[in-house]
PDB file of C-alpha atoms in Angstrom:
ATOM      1  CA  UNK A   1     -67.881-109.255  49.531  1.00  0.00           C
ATOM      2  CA  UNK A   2     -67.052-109.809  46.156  1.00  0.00           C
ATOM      3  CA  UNK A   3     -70.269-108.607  44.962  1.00  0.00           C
ATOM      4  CA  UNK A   4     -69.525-105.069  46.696  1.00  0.00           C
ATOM      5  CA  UNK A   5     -68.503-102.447  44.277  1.00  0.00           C
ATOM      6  CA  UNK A   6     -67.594 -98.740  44.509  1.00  0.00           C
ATOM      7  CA  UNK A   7     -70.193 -96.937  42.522  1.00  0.00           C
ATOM      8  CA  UNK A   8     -71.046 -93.207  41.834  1.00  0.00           C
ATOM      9  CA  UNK A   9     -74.218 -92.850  43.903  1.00  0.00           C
ATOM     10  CA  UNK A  10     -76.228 -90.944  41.040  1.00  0.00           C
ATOM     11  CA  UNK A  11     -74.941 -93.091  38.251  1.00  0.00           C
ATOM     12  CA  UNK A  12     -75.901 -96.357  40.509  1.00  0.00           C
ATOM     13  CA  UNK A  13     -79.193 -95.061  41.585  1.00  0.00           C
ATOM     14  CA  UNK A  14     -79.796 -94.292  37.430  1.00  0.00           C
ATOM     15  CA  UNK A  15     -78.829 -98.077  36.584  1.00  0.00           C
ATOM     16  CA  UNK A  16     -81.208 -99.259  39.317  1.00  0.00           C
ATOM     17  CA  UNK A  17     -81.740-102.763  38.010  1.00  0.00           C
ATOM     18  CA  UNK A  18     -81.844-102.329  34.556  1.00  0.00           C
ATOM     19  CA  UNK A  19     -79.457-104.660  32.050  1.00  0.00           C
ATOM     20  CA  UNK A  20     -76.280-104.021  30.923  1.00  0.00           C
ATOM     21  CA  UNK A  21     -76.057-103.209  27.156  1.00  0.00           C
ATOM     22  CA  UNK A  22     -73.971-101.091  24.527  1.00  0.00           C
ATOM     23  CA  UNK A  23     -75.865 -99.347  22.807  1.00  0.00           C
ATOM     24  CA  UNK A  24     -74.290 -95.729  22.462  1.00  0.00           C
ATOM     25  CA  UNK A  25     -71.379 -93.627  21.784  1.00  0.00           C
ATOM     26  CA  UNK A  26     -72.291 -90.561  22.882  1.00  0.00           C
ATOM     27  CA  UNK A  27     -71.807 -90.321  26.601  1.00  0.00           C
ATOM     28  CA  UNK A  28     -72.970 -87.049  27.716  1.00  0.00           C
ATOM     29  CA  UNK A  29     -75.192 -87.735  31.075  1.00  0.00           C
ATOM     30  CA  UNK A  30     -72.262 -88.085  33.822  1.00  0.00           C
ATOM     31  CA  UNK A  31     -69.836 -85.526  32.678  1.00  0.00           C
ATOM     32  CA  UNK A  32     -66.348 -87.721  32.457  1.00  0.00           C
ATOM     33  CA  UNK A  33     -68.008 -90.470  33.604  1.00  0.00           C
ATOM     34  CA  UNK A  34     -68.557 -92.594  30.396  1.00  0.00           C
ATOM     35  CA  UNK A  35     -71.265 -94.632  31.409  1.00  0.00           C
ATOM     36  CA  UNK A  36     -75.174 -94.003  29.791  1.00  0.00           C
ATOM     37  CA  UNK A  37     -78.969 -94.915  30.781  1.00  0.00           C
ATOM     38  CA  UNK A  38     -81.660 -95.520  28.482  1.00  0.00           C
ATOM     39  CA  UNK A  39     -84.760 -95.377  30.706  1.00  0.00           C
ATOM     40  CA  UNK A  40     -87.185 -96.098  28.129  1.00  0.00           C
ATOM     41  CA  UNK A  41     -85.467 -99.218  27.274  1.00  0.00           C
ATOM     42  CA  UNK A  42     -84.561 -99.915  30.860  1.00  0.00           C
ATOM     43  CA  UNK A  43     -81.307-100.497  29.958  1.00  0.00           C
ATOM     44  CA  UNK A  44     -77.267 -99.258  31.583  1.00  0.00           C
ATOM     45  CA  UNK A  45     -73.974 -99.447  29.692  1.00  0.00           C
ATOM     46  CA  UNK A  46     -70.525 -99.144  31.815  1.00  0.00           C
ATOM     47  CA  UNK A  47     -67.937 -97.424  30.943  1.00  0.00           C
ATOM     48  CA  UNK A  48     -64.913-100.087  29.076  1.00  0.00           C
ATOM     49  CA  UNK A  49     -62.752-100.233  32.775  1.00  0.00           C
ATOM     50  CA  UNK A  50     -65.436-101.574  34.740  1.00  0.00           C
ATOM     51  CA  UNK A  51     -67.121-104.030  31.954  1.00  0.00           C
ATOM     52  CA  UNK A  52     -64.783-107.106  33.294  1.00  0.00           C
ATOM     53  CA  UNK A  53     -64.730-106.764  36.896  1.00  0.00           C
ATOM     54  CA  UNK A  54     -69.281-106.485  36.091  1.00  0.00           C
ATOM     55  CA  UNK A  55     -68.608-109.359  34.033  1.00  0.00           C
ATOM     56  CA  UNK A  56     -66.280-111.625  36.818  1.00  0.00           C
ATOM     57  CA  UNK A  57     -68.562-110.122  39.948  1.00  0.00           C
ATOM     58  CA  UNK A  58     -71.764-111.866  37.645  1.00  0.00           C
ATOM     59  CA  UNK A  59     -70.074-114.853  36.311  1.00  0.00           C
ATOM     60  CA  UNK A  60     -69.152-115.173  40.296  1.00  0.00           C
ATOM     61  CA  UNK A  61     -72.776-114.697  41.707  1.00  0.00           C
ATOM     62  CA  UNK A  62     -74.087-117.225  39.434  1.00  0.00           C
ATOM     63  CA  UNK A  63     -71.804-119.667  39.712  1.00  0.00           C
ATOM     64  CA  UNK A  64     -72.153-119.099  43.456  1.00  0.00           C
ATOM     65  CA  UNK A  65     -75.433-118.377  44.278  1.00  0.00           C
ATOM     66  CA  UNK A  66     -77.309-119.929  41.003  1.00  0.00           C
ATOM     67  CA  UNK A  67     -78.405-116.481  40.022  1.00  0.00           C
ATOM     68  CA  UNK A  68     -80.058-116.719  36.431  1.00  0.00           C
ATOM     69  CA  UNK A  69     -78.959-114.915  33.657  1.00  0.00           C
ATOM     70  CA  UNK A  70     -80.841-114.708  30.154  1.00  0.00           C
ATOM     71  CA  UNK A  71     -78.803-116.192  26.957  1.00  0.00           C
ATOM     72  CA  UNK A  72     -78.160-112.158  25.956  1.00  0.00           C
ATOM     73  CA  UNK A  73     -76.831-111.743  29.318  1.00  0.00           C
ATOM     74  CA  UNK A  74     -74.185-114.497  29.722  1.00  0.00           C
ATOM     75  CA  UNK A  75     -72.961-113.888  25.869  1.00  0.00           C
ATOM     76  CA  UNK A  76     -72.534-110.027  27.139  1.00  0.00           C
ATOM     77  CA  UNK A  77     -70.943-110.438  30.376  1.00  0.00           C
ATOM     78  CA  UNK A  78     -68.806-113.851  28.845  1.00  0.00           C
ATOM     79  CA  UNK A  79     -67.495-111.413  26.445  1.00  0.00           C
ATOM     80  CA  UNK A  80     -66.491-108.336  28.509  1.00  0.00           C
ATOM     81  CA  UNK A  81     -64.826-111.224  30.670  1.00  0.00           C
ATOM     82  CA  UNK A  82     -62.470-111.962  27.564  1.00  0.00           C
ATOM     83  CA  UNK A  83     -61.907-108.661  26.598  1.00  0.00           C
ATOM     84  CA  UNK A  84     -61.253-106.526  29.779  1.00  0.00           C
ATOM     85  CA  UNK A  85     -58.511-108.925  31.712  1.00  0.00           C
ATOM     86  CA  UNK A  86     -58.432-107.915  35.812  1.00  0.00           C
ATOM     87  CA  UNK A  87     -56.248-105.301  36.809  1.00  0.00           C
ATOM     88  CA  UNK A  88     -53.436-105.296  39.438  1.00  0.00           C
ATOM     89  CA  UNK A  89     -55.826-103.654  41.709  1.00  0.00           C
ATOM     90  CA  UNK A  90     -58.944-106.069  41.144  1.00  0.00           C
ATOM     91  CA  UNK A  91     -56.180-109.275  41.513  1.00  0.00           C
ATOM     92  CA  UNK A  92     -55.265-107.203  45.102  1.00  0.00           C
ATOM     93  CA  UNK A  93     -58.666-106.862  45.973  1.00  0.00           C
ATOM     94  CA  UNK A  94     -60.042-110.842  45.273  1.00  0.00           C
ATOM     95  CA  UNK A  95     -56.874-111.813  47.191  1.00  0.00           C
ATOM     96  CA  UNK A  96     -57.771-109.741  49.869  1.00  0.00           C
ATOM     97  CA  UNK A  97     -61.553-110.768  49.959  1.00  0.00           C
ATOM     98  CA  UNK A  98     -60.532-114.497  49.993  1.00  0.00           C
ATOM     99  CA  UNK A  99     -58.132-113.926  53.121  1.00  0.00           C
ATOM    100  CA  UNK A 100     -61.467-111.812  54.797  1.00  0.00           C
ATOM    101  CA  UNK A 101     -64.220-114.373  53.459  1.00  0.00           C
ATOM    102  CA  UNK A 102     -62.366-117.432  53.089  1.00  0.00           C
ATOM    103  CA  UNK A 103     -63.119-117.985  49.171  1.00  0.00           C
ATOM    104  CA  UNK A 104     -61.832-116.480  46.045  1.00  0.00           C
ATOM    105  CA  UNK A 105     -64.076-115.092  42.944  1.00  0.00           C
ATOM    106  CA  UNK A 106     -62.086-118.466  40.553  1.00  0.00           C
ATOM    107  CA  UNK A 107     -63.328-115.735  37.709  1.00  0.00           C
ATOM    108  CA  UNK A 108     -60.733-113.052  38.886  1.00  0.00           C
ATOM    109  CA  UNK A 109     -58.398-115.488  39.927  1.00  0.00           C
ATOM    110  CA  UNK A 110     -58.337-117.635  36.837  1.00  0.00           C
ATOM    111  CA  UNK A 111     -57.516-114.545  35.087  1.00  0.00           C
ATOM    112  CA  UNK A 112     -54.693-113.190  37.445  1.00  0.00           C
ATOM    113  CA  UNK A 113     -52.470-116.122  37.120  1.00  0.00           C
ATOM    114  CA  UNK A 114     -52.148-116.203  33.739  1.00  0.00           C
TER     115      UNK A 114
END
């Protein structure tokens, strides 16, 4: 379950399965959602309060499951980990999930009991 995230349903049909990348600062495609797709480059960038739970639910499927990520990719989602620390409600929710599933995401976790 700790891959499961709330998503709009137009914004995560857009993303599909393209990377994660900044590369704007306009953000003019979801009204006051301020997320944007580049589908000529095949590429998504999240809005800032979602970049670090992305970041912990990635760092957690690889560590996990041994999903690869390119060199770009870990730098990216290593750095949205250090910038965008877990809120209350993402600490609630891993807590939750590990009394459901039995196992914690150690990314959120780590960063909730510091």
């Amino acid at each position: 379950m700790h891959n499961f995230q709330a998503a709009i349903s137009e914004v995560n049909g857009d993303r599909s399965n393209y990377r994660y990348s900044l590369f704007t600062k306009a953000f003019n495609q979801y009204g006051k959602c301020k997320s944007a797709v580049d589908f000529k480059a095949c590429i998504f960038q999240p809005r800032d309060e979602i970049r670090g739970m992305i970041a912990r639910t990635y760092l957690y499927m690889s560590d996990k499951y041994k999903t690869n990520l390119s060199n770009q990719e870990k730098k990216l989602i290593m750095a949205w980990n250090k910038m965008y620390a877990p809120e209350n409600l993402e600490c609630k929710r891993n807590a939750h999930i590990a009394k459901v599933q039995g196992n914690d995401n150690k990314f959120v976790t780590g960063r909730c009991t510091q």
